[in-house]
Coordinates of C-alpha atoms in Angstrom, one line a residue:
M1 CA 15.8 10.3 4.6
N2 CA 14.6 13.6 3.1
F3 CA 16.3 14.2 -0.4
D4 CA 17.0 17.7 -0.3
T5 CA 18.9 20.5 -2.6
L6 CA 22.2 19.8 -1.3
M7 CA 21.9 16.0 -2.0
L8 CA 20.8 16.8 -5.4
A9 CA 23.5 19.2 -6.2
A10 CA 26.2 16.7 -5.2
V11 CA 24.2 13.8 -7.2
S12 CA 24.3 16.0 -10.3
D13 CA 28.0 17.0 -10.0
E14 CA 28.9 13.5 -9.9
L15 CA 26.5 12.6 -13.0
Q16 CA 28.2 15.3 -14.9
D17 CA 31.5 13.4 -14.8
L18 CA 30.2 9.8 -14.8
I19 CA 27.7 9.5 -17.4
L20 CA 28.1 13.0 -19.6
P21 CA 28.6 12.4 -22.6
G22 CA 26.8 9.0 -22.9
R23 CA 24.5 6.9 -25.0
I24 CA 21.2 5.8 -23.9
E25 CA 21.1 2.2 -24.4
R26 CA 17.6 1.1 -22.7
V27 CA 15.0 3.0 -20.7
T28 CA 12.6 0.7 -18.2
Q29 CA 9.9 1.3 -16.0
P30 CA 9.9 -1.1 -12.8
S31 CA 6.9 0.7 -11.6
P32 CA 4.7 3.8 -12.1
H33 CA 7.0 5.9 -9.8
E34 CA 10.3 4.8 -11.1
I35 CA 12.4 5.2 -14.5
V36 CA 15.9 3.6 -15.1
I37 CA 17.8 5.0 -17.6
H38 CA 21.0 2.5 -18.8
V39 CA 23.7 4.4 -20.1
F40 CA 26.9 3.6 -21.6
A41 CA 29.7 6.3 -20.9
H42 CA 33.3 6.2 -20.3
T43 CA 33.7 2.5 -21.4
R44 CA 31.2 1.7 -18.4
K45 CA 27.3 0.8 -18.4
R46 CA 25.5 2.6 -15.6
Q47 CA 21.9 2.7 -14.5
L48 CA 20.4 6.2 -13.8
Y49 CA 17.4 5.6 -11.3
L50 CA 14.9 8.3 -11.2
S51 CA 12.2 8.0 -8.6
V52 CA 9.0 9.9 -8.0
D53 CA 7.6 8.0 -5.2
P54 CA 5.9 10.3 -2.7
M55 CA 8.2 9.4 0.0
Y56 CA 11.5 8.6 -1.7
A57 CA 11.6 11.0 -4.6
R58 CA 15.2 10.9 -5.9
V59 CA 17.7 10.7 -8.4
H60 CA 21.0 8.7 -8.4
L61 CA 23.1 5.9 -10.0
T62 CA 22.0 2.6 -9.0
T63 CA 23.4 -1.1 -9.0
N64 CA 20.2 -2.3 -8.0
G65 CA 18.6 -4.2 -10.8
K66 CA 14.5 -4.2 -10.4
P67 CA 12.4 -6.7 -12.4
N68 CA 10.3 -4.9 -15.1
P69 CA 6.7 -5.6 -16.0
T70 CA 6.2 -7.8 -19.0
T71 CA 4.4 -5.1 -20.9
P72 CA 6.0 -1.5 -20.5
P73 CA 3.7 1.2 -19.4
S74 CA 2.9 4.0 -22.0
F75 CA 5.0 6.4 -20.6
C76 CA 8.1 4.1 -20.7
M77 CA 7.2 3.2 -24.4
L78 CA 7.3 7.0 -25.1
L79 CA 10.5 7.6 -23.4
R80 CA 12.0 4.6 -25.5
K81 CA 10.7 6.2 -28.6
Y82 CA 12.1 9.2 -28.0
L83 CA 15.4 8.8 -26.1
E84 CA 16.7 5.3 -26.6
G85 CA 19.8 5.4 -28.9
G86 CA 20.4 9.2 -28.0
W87 CA 23.3 10.8 -26.4
L88 CA 22.9 12.3 -23.0
E89 CA 24.5 15.7 -23.1
G90 CA 23.4 17.8 -20.0
C91 CA 22.6 17.4 -16.4
E92 CA 21.8 21.0 -14.9
H93 CA 19.6 22.4 -12.4
P94 CA 17.6 25.0 -14.6
F95 CA 16.0 26.9 -11.9
G96 CA 18.9 27.1 -9.8
L97 CA 20.5 25.0 -7.1
G98 CA 17.4 26.1 -4.6
E99 CA 14.8 24.2 -6.4
R100 CA 14.8 20.2 -6.2
V101 CA 14.5 20.0 -10.3
I102 CA 17.1 18.5 -12.6
R103 CA 17.1 18.6 -16.3
L104 CA 18.7 16.2 -18.4
T105 CA 19.4 17.0 -22.0
V106 CA 19.2 14.2 -24.8
L107 CA 20.2 14.5 -28.3
G108 CA 18.0 11.9 -30.3
G109 CA 18.6 11.8 -34.2
Q110 CA 18.3 15.4 -35.3
A111 CA 16.4 16.9 -32.3
R112 CA 16.8 17.5 -28.6
Y113 CA 14.9 16.4 -25.8
R114 CA 14.6 17.5 -22.2
L115 CA 13.6 15.4 -19.3
Y116 CA 12.8 17.3 -16.2
V117 CA 12.7 15.4 -13.0
E118 CA 11.0 17.1 -10.3
L119 CA 11.8 16.0 -6.8
M120 CA 8.8 17.5 -4.6
G121 CA 7.5 14.9 -2.5
K122 CA 3.8 13.9 -3.4
H123 CA 4.1 16.6 -6.3
S124 CA 7.1 14.8 -7.8
N125 CA 6.8 14.3 -11.5
I126 CA 9.0 13.3 -14.4
V127 CA 8.3 15.4 -17.7
L128 CA 9.4 14.9 -21.4
T129 CA 9.7 18.0 -23.4
T130 CA 10.9 19.1 -26.6
E131 CA 13.8 21.5 -27.0
S132 CA 11.3 24.4 -27.0
D133 CA 9.7 22.8 -23.7
M134 CA 6.6 21.5 -25.5
I135 CA 5.3 18.6 -23.4
L136 CA 5.3 15.3 -24.9
G137 CA 4.5 13.1 -21.7
A138 CA 4.9 13.1 -18.1
A139 CA 4.8 9.9 -15.5
K140 CA 2.0 11.7 -13.9
I141 CA -0.7 13.7 -16.0
I142 CA -1.7 16.7 -14.2
T143 CA -5.2 18.4 -15.7
A144 CA -7.1 21.4 -14.6
Q145 CA -9.4 19.3 -12.8
V146 CA -6.5 18.0 -10.2
S147 CA -4.7 21.5 -10.3
R148 CA -5.7 24.8 -11.4
F149 CA -2.4 26.3 -10.9
R150 CA -0.2 24.2 -13.1
E151 CA -1.3 21.6 -15.8
I152 CA 1.0 18.9 -17.0
K153 CA -0.2 17.2 -20.2
P154 CA 1.1 16.8 -23.9
G155 CA 0.8 19.5 -26.1
I156 CA 1.1 22.6 -23.7
K157 CA 4.3 24.2 -22.6
Y158 CA 6.1 23.2 -19.6
F159 CA 6.6 25.8 -16.7
A160 CA 8.6 25.8 -13.8
P161 CA 6.9 24.5 -10.6
P162 CA 5.6 27.4 -8.4
R163 CA 7.4 28.3 -5.4
M164 CA 5.4 27.3 -2.1
K165 CA 6.3 30.6 -0.5
S166 CA 7.5 33.3 -2.7
T167 CA 8.2 35.4 0.0
K168 CA 11.3 33.6 1.1
R169 CA 14.8 34.4 -0.2
D170 CA 16.6 31.8 -2.3
A171 CA 19.4 30.5 0.2
F172 CA 21.7 29.9 -2.8
A173 CA 21.3 33.4 -4.7
G174 CA 24.1 35.6 -4.3
D175 CA 21.9 38.5 -2.6
A176 CA 20.3 35.9 -0.2
G177 CA 22.1 37.4 2.8
V178 CA 21.5 41.2 2.2
D179 CA 20.0 43.0 5.1
I180 CA 20.1 40.0 7.7
P181 CA 18.4 41.5 10.4
A182 CA 20.0 42.2 13.9
R183 CA 18.5 39.3 15.8
Q184 CA 19.5 37.2 18.7
F185 CA 18.1 33.7 19.4
D186 CA 17.5 31.8 22.7
S187 CA 18.2 28.3 21.4
A188 CA 19.4 26.3 18.3
D189 CA 15.6 25.5 17.4
E190 CA 14.8 28.9 17.4
A191 CA 17.5 29.7 15.0
Q192 CA 16.7 26.8 12.6
A193 CA 13.2 27.9 12.7
W194 CA 14.1 31.3 11.4
L195 CA 16.4 29.9 8.9
M196 CA 13.5 27.5 7.5
S197 CA 11.1 30.4 7.5
T198 CA 13.3 33.1 5.9
F199 CA 15.2 31.1 3.2
S200 CA 13.8 28.6 0.6
G201 CA 15.6 25.7 -0.9
L202 CA 16.7 24.2 2.7
S203 CA 15.7 21.0 4.6
P204 CA 15.5 20.7 8.1
L205 CA 19.0 18.8 8.2
M206 CA 20.6 21.7 6.1
A207 CA 19.3 24.4 8.7
A208 CA 20.3 22.4 11.6
E209 CA 23.9 22.1 10.1
G210 CA 24.0 25.8 9.5
V211 CA 23.2 26.4 13.1
A212 CA 25.9 23.9 14.2
R213 CA 28.4 25.8 12.2
A214 CA 27.7 29.2 13.5
E215 CA 30.3 30.7 15.9
G216 CA 29.9 32.5 19.2
T217 CA 27.3 32.8 21.7
P218 CA 24.6 33.9 21.7
L219 CA 23.4 32.9 18.3
T220 CA 22.5 35.9 16.2
A221 CA 20.9 35.8 12.8
E222 CA 24.3 36.8 11.3
S223 CA 26.1 34.1 12.7
V224 CA 23.7 31.5 11.5
W225 CA 23.6 33.0 8.0
Y226 CA 27.3 32.6 7.9
G227 CA 27.2 29.0 9.5
L228 CA 24.5 28.1 6.8
N229 CA 26.8 29.4 4.0
E230 CA 29.5 27.0 4.8
V231 CA 27.2 24.3 4.0
L232 CA 25.8 25.9 0.9
N233 CA 29.5 26.5 -0.3
S234 CA 30.0 22.7 -0.9
A235 CA 27.5 22.9 -3.4
R236 CA 28.6 26.1 -5.0
L237 CA 32.1 25.1 -5.1
R238 CA 31.2 21.7 -6.0
E239 CA 33.1 20.5 -2.7
F240 CA 31.5 17.3 -1.3
A241 CA 32.6 14.8 1.2
P242 CA 30.0 12.0 1.1
V243 CA 29.1 10.1 4.3
Q244 CA 26.9 7.4 5.5
Y245 CA 25.1 7.4 8.9
D246 CA 22.8 5.8 11.2
E247 CA 19.4 7.4 11.6
N248 CA 15.9 6.4 13.6
D249 CA 17.9 4.9 16.1
G250 CA 20.3 2.8 14.0
L251 CA 17.3 1.2 12.3
T252 CA 18.1 2.4 9.0
R253 CA 21.2 4.1 7.0
A254 CA 21.2 7.5 5.6
A255 CA 23.6 9.5 3.2
Y256 CA 24.7 13.1 3.0
P257 CA 27.3 14.9 0.8
I258 CA 29.1 16.5 3.6
N259 CA 30.2 15.7 7.2
L260 CA 27.4 16.3 9.8
L261 CA 28.1 18.1 12.9
T262 CA 24.9 17.0 14.2
H263 CA 25.6 13.5 14.3
P264 CA 28.5 11.9 16.2
H265 CA 31.6 11.7 14.1
A266 CA 32.3 8.2 15.1
L267 CA 28.9 6.8 13.6
Q268 CA 29.6 8.6 9.8
E269 CA 31.4 6.5 7.4
T270 CA 33.3 8.2 4.7
W271 CA 32.4 7.1 0.9
S272 CA 34.3 8.2 -2.2
S273 CA 31.0 8.6 -4.0
F274 CA 27.9 10.1 -2.9
N275 CA 25.8 8.3 -5.6
K276 CA 27.2 4.9 -4.1
A277 CA 26.5 6.0 -0.6
L278 CA 22.9 7.3 -1.6
D279 CA 22.1 3.8 -3.4
N280 CA 23.4 1.7 -0.6
A281 CA 21.6 3.9 2.0
Y282 CA 18.3 3.9 0.0
Q283 CA 18.6 0.0 -0.3
T284 CA 18.4 -0.4 3.4
V285 CA 15.8 2.1 3.9
E286 CA 13.4 0.7 1.5
L287 CA 14.0 -2.9 3.2
A288 CA 13.5 -1.6 6.5
D289 CA 10.4 0.3 5.5
A290 CA 9.1 -2.8 3.8
F291 CA 9.6 -5.1 6.6
L292 CA 8.1 -2.6 8.9
R293 CA 5.1 -2.1 6.6
E294 CA 4.5 -6.0 6.2
R295 CA 4.8 -6.4 10.0
S296 CA 2.5 -3.8 10.7
A297 CA 0.0 -5.3 8.3
I298 CA 0.0 -8.9 9.5
T299 CA 0.0 -7.9 13.3
G300 CA -2.9 -5.8 12.4
A301 CA -4.8 -8.6 10.7
L302 CA -3.9 -10.9 13.5
R303 CA -5.2 -8.9 16.3
R304 CA -8.6 -8.2 14.2
A305 CA -8.8 -12.1 14.0
L306 CA -8.2 -12.6 17.5
K307 CA -11.0 -9.9 18.4
T308 CA -13.3 -11.9 16.0
C309 CA -12.0 -15.2 17.6
E310 CA -13.0 -14.1 21.0
K311 CA -16.0 -12.7 20.2
E312 CA -17.3 -15.9 18.5
Q313 CA -16.1 -17.8 21.4
V314 CA -18.6 -15.6 23.7
D315 CA -21.4 -16.3 21.1
T316 CA -20.7 -20.2 21.2
E317 CA -20.6 -20.1 25.2
E318 CA -24.1 -18.3 25.1
G319 CA -25.1 -20.7 22.7
L320 CA -24.0 -23.6 24.6
A321 CA -25.6 -22.1 27.7
N322 CA -28.8 -22.1 25.6
A323 CA -28.3 -25.7 24.6
E324 CA -28.1 -26.8 28.1
R325 CA -31.7 -25.7 28.6
A326 CA -32.9 -28.6 26.0
D327 CA -34.2 -30.6 29.1
E328 CA -36.0 -27.4 30.1
Y329 CA -37.6 -26.8 27.1
K330 CA -38.9 -30.3 26.9
E331 CA -40.4 -30.2 30.2
I332 CA -42.2 -26.8 29.2
G333 CA -43.6 -28.6 26.1
D334 CA -44.8 -31.3 28.3
L335 CA -46.4 -29.2 30.8
L336 CA -48.3 -27.0 28.2
L337 CA -49.5 -30.4 26.8
S338 CA -50.8 -31.7 29.7
S339 CA -52.7 -28.6 30.7
L340 CA -54.0 -27.2 27.5
H341 CA -57.4 -26.4 29.0
K342 CA -55.7 -24.3 31.5
V343 CA -53.8 -22.0 29.0
P344 CA -55.8 -18.8 28.0
A345 CA -56.0 -17.6 24.5
N346 CA -53.8 -15.0 23.1
A347 CA -51.8 -15.0 26.8
S348 CA -48.3 -13.7 26.9
E349 CA -47.6 -16.1 29.8
V350 CA -49.0 -18.8 32.2
V351 CA -48.5 -20.2 35.5
L352 CA -48.8 -24.0 35.7
E353 CA -48.2 -26.4 38.3
D354 CA -44.8 -27.8 37.8
Y355 CA -44.8 -31.5 37.8
F356 CA -41.2 -31.7 37.5
A357 CA -40.2 -29.8 40.7
A358 CA -37.9 -32.0 43.0
I359 CA -39.8 -31.3 46.3
G360 CA -43.6 -30.6 46.8
A361 CA -46.0 -28.9 44.8
A362 CA -44.6 -25.7 42.9
E363 CA -45.5 -23.5 40.2
R364 CA -43.8 -22.4 37.0
T365 CA -44.2 -19.3 34.8
I366 CA -43.8 -19.9 31.1
A367 CA -43.6 -17.5 28.4
L368 CA -45.9 -17.9 25.6
D369 CA -46.1 -16.3 22.1
P370 CA -49.9 -14.6 22.2
R371 CA -50.2 -15.3 18.5
L372 CA -50.0 -18.9 19.0
G373 CA -52.3 -21.5 20.8
A374 CA -51.5 -23.6 23.4
R375 CA -50.7 -26.7 21.6
E376 CA -48.6 -24.4 19.1
N377 CA -46.7 -23.0 22.1
A378 CA -46.0 -26.4 23.2
E379 CA -44.7 -27.6 19.7
R380 CA -42.5 -24.4 19.6
Y381 CA -40.7 -25.4 22.8
Y382 CA -40.3 -29.0 21.6
R383 CA -38.4 -27.5 18.4
K384 CA -36.4 -25.4 20.7
H385 CA -35.5 -28.8 22.9
Q386 CA -34.5 -30.4 19.6
K387 CA -32.5 -27.4 18.0
A388 CA -30.7 -27.1 21.4
R389 CA -29.9 -30.6 21.6
D390 CA -28.8 -31.1 18.3
A391 CA -26.5 -27.8 18.8
M392 CA -24.8 -29.2 21.8
D393 CA -22.1 -31.4 20.0
R394 CA -21.6 -29.0 17.2
L395 CA -21.2 -26.0 19.7
T396 CA -18.9 -28.0 22.0
E397 CA -16.8 -28.9 18.9
R398 CA -16.7 -25.2 17.6
L399 CA -15.7 -23.8 20.9
A400 CA -12.7 -26.4 21.1
T401 CA -11.9 -25.2 17.7
L402 CA -11.8 -21.6 18.6
E403 CA -9.7 -22.2 21.4
E404 CA -7.4 -24.0 19.3
V405 CA -7.4 -21.1 16.7
E406 CA -7.1 -18.5 19.4
A407 CA -3.7 -20.3 20.5
S408 CA -2.5 -20.4 16.8
L409 CA -3.4 -16.8 16.2
Q410 CA -1.7 -15.7 19.5
T411 CA 1.4 -17.6 18.6
A412 CA 1.5 -16.1 14.9
L413 CA 1.3 -12.7 16.6
D414 CA 4.0 -13.4 19.1
H415 CA 6.0 -14.5 16.1
A416 CA 5.3 -11.4 14.2
E417 CA 6.0 -9.0 16.7
S418 CA 9.3 -10.4 17.4
A419 CA 10.3 -10.9 13.6
T420 CA 13.4 -9.0 12.5
T421 CA 13.5 -9.6 9.0
L422 CA 11.3 -9.3 5.9
A423 CA 11.9 -13.3 5.1
E424 CA 10.3 -14.2 8.5
I425 CA 7.4 -12.1 7.8
E426 CA 6.7 -13.5 4.5
K427 CA 7.1 -16.8 5.5
L428 CA 4.6 -16.5 8.4
N429 CA 2.4 -14.5 5.7
A430 CA 2.4 -17.3 3.5
G431 CA -0.9 -19.4 3.4
L432 CA -1.9 -17.9 6.6
G433 CA -5.1 -15.9 5.3
D434 CA -6.7 -19.0 3.8
E435 CA -6.1 -21.2 6.9
I436 CA -7.3 -18.3 9.4
A437 CA -10.4 -17.5 7.5
R438 CA -11.2 -21.4 6.9
R439 CA -11.0 -22.3 10.5
L440 CA -12.5 -19.0 11.8
R441 CA -15.6 -19.1 9.6
Q442 CA -15.8 -22.8 8.6
I443 CA -14.9 -22.2 5.2
P444 CA -13.6 -25.3 3.3
S445 CA -10.6 -25.6 1.3
A446 CA -10.2 -24.0 -2.2
E447 CA -10.6 -27.6 -3.8
A448 CA -13.7 -28.4 -1.5
E449 CA -15.3 -25.1 -2.3
E450 CA -15.2 -25.6 -5.9
A451 CA -16.7 -29.1 -5.8
H452 CA -19.1 -27.6 -3.2
A453 CA -20.2 -24.9 -5.8
T454 CA -20.8 -27.4 -8.6
E455 CA -22.9 -29.7 -6.6
N456 CA -25.0 -27.0 -4.9
D457 CA -24.9 -24.6 -8.1
I458 CA -24.2 -21.6 -5.9
F459 CA -22.7 -19.8 -9.0
A460 CA -25.3 -21.2 -11.2
G461 CA -22.7 -23.8 -12.5
H462 CA -19.8 -21.6 -13.1
K463 CA -16.3 -22.3 -11.9
I464 CA -15.3 -19.6 -9.4
R465 CA -12.9 -20.1 -6.8
R466 CA -13.4 -18.2 -3.4
V467 CA -10.0 -17.4 -1.6
R468 CA -9.7 -15.0 1.5
S469 CA -6.7 -12.7 2.4
V470 CA -5.1 -12.8 5.8
D471 CA -7.1 -10.0 6.9
G472 CA -10.6 -11.7 5.8
W473 CA -11.4 -10.0 2.5
E474 CA -13.1 -12.4 0.0
I475 CA -11.8 -12.5 -3.2
L476 CA -13.6 -14.5 -6.2
V477 CA -11.7 -15.8 -9.0
G478 CA -13.3 -16.9 -12.4
E479 CA -11.8 -20.2 -14.0
N480 CA -12.5 -19.8 -17.8
A481 CA -14.1 -17.2 -20.0
T482 CA -17.7 -18.0 -19.0
S483 CA -17.0 -18.0 -15.4
N484 CA -15.3 -14.5 -15.9
D485 CA -18.3 -13.1 -17.5
Y486 CA -20.8 -14.2 -15.1
L487 CA -18.5 -13.2 -12.3
T488 CA -18.1 -9.7 -13.7
T489 CA -21.6 -9.1 -15.0
R490 CA -23.6 -10.9 -12.6
I491 CA -21.9 -11.2 -9.3
A492 CA -19.6 -8.3 -8.7
A493 CA -21.0 -5.0 -7.1
P494 CA -20.0 -1.6 -8.6
N495 CA -17.6 -0.7 -5.9
D496 CA -15.9 -4.0 -5.9
I497 CA -12.4 -4.3 -7.0
W498 CA -11.9 -5.8 -10.2
L499 CA -8.8 -7.3 -11.6
H500 CA -7.4 -8.7 -14.8
A501 CA -3.8 -9.1 -16.3
R502 CA -2.5 -6.3 -18.7
A503 CA -2.6 -7.1 -22.4
V504 CA -2.9 -11.0 -22.1
T505 CA -5.8 -13.4 -21.6
S506 CA -6.2 -14.0 -18.0
A507 CA -8.8 -14.9 -15.3
H508 CA -11.0 -12.1 -13.9
A509 CA -11.0 -11.6 -10.2
I510 CA -13.0 -9.4 -7.8
I511 CA -12.5 -8.1 -4.2
R512 CA -15.9 -7.9 -2.5
S513 CA -15.4 -4.6 -0.8
Q514 CA -18.4 -4.3 1.0
N515 CA -18.9 -0.9 -0.6
R516 CA -15.7 0.4 1.1
P517 CA -13.0 -0.1 -1.6
A518 CA -10.7 2.2 -0.1
T519 CA -10.5 0.3 3.1
V520 CA -9.3 -3.0 1.2
S521 CA -5.6 -3.7 2.2
S522 CA -2.6 -4.3 0.2
A523 CA -2.4 -7.8 1.4
A524 CA -5.8 -8.5 -0.1
L525 CA -4.7 -6.7 -3.4
R526 CA -1.6 -8.5 -3.9
L527 CA -3.2 -11.9 -3.2
A528 CA -6.1 -11.3 -5.8
A529 CA -3.5 -10.1 -8.3
E530 CA -1.3 -13.1 -7.9
Q531 CA -4.4 -15.3 -8.3
V532 CA -5.2 -13.3 -11.6
A533 CA -1.3 -13.7 -12.8
R534 CA -1.4 -17.4 -11.9
R535 CA -4.3 -18.0 -14.4
S536 CA -2.8 -15.7 -17.3
D537 CA -1.1 -16.4 -20.5
A538 CA 2.1 -15.1 -18.7
K539 CA 2.0 -17.1 -15.8
H540 CA 5.4 -18.3 -16.6
A541 CA 7.1 -15.1 -16.2
R542 CA 8.8 -13.7 -13.6
L543 CA 6.7 -10.7 -13.2
V544 CA 3.1 -10.2 -14.4
A545 CA 1.3 -6.8 -14.8
V546 CA -2.3 -6.8 -13.1
D547 CA -4.6 -4.0 -13.7
Y548 CA -7.1 -3.4 -11.3
T549 CA -10.2 -0.7 -11.1
L550 CA -13.6 -0.6 -9.8
K551 CA -16.1 -2.8 -11.1
K552 CA -18.2 0.3 -12.0
Y553 CA -15.5 1.2 -14.6
V554 CA -15.7 -2.3 -16.3
R555 CA -17.9 -2.6 -19.6
K556 CA -18.9 -5.5 -21.6
P557 CA -19.4 -4.3 -25.4
R558 CA -22.3 -5.4 -27.0
R559 CA -22.3 -8.8 -28.6
A560 CA -18.8 -9.2 -27.3
A561 CA -17.4 -12.9 -26.5
P562 CA -17.7 -13.9 -23.0
G563 CA -15.2 -12.3 -20.9
A564 CA -14.4 -9.6 -23.1
V565 CA -14.6 -6.2 -21.4
T566 CA -13.0 -2.6 -21.7
Y567 CA -12.3 -0.9 -18.4
T568 CA -11.0 2.6 -17.6
N569 CA -9.4 4.4 -14.4
E570 CA -7.1 1.5 -13.9
K571 CA -3.8 1.3 -11.8
T572 CA -1.2 -1.6 -12.4
L573 CA 0.4 -3.8 -9.8
D574 CA 3.4 -6.1 -11.0
V575 CA 3.2 -9.3 -9.1
T576 CA 5.0 -12.9 -9.3
P577 CA 2.1 -15.6 -10.2
A578 CA 0.7 -17.6 -7.3
S579 CA 2.1 -20.9 -7.0
A580 CA -0.5 -23.7 -7.1

C-alpha cells in the first residue's frame, strides 16, 4: 500500500479537525522508524502515529498501542524535551499538496517548534526544527558523506527535499494543465504512463484513477487530464469518501480516501474516517507481511537444513561403504606381513599371491605408500582396518539419526508451507533451531555444553554458553563479567556481531559471522538479543533494548573492569527476554 499525496491530504484534513488545537501529553518511540505523539484534544486522548519505515512511511491516528523500549532513544528524548506539554497548533503541507511532506507546529513554552515529516520511501525522515527552521534533531541524521545534495543534522538550516524530476509539472498547481498537448493514446496503460511522466505528486493508483475517469474514446491527453482533476479536486476541495478494499488477491487490506473505479465497487467498504480506515488496513498489512517474512525465513532455513542433512547422508553412506572394507584391509595387512621380502623399496604398488582367494591361485594388486617400508605399509592397513571396524557401529547409528532428522525436517517444512497465521510459524520456530543444530551436528544440549566446557576447558574455564539459530548461526553468550571479557577480547573476530543490553548490566554475546556479517539472518540476531536480554538487569521488563554492532567497533578502555567496554556504530533491537 503506497502512501501517496492524496492519502496524506486526507489524513491532514481530518487531523485539523480532530487534534487541533491539542496538548501533547507524551512522546514515545517504539522503534527507530516510529514516533507516537499522544495528544489530548476536544476532551479525547488520541495517538498520532508517524512512521518513516522505508516500506510503510505514513502519518495517521492509531489505536494500536505498541510496546516501548525501557530506555528511550536519543531522538525520543529530544522530542520530549521540546514538545511534551506543548500545544499542537498547526498541521499543513508546507511545500504544497503535491509533496509528501507534512509540518506540525507546536507551541512549547515561549517558543514554537516545527516537526517536518517527510514520507519519501527509503529517504523518509522526521526533522525537528525551531520556528526559524534551524534543525534541532532528526530521526535519521544525514551527513555530507551520506548525501552531498542535502544534509540533515543539528545546527544547520532545514531546506525542502529536492524534487526527483524538476522538469515535471506539479499536478496540484493551478497552472499544471496549461498547454496540454493534442495527443491520443492507444491504451489506458499508455495514458497512465503519460500522466506519471508529465506530472509530479502522482502515485500509480492516482494516475490509474484519473484514466478511469476520462470521458470519451479514444483517450486523449485532454480527457485524461480532466479525469485526473476529478481525483485531485477531492484534496483541493477537502471532499473525501474513505474506503477499504482488498489488494494482493485478497491477502491484505488497503484504504483510500475516495471511491475507486479501478477496483470492483462490491469489494469496497465505506468508512466514516480515513484515519480509522488507514489504521485498520495497515495493521492487517503489517501482520500479513510479518507472517510472510517469518514463513519465508523458516522455510528457507529448513530447506538449507534438509540439503545439509542429505549431504551428510551421502557422506555417511560413503563412510559405511568404506567401513565395510574392514576385513579387506586386514587381509592386505596379513598379505604384506607374510611377504615382506617380496615388497620392493619405494614402490607405489605390489602384486602378491592372494592366499584369501576363494578358488585357485590368484594375485592381488596392493597400493603402497612409497615413503614407507613394507612393515609400515602393513601397519597402515591394520590401522585402517581398526578405524573402519570402529566406525561401522557409529556410522550405522548416525545414518539412522540422519534419516530420522530428515523426516522431521520434511514434516516441519510441510507444516511451515501450509501455515496460514503468524502464531503457527512462531510455534513451529520455537526451539527448532537448537534441536536441528544439535541433531545434525551432534551438538549436545546447552546444559551439557556448559558442563563440557568446564570439564575440557575449551573456553579456558570461562562459562560461555553456545546456542544455534534455526538456520545454523553459532551464538556465544557470556555468563558473568570475566566470561564477557574473555568472549569479547579473546574469542570474537572483528566482523562477528557483538550484542549488549542498552544502558543496563548484561551479558555480552557474539554471533560468529564467518566474516560475512551482512548474511546473518534476522532470526539469529533476534535469538542472540533475547539471550542477552535474559541475562540483563532488565530481564523482568516486557521489552529490553539490545544494542548490536561489529566487534571491531567495541573497545575495552585501559585498566577497565572485566566486561566494561565502549562501542560505536550500534543499532538497537527491542526484544522480549528469552525464557529459561
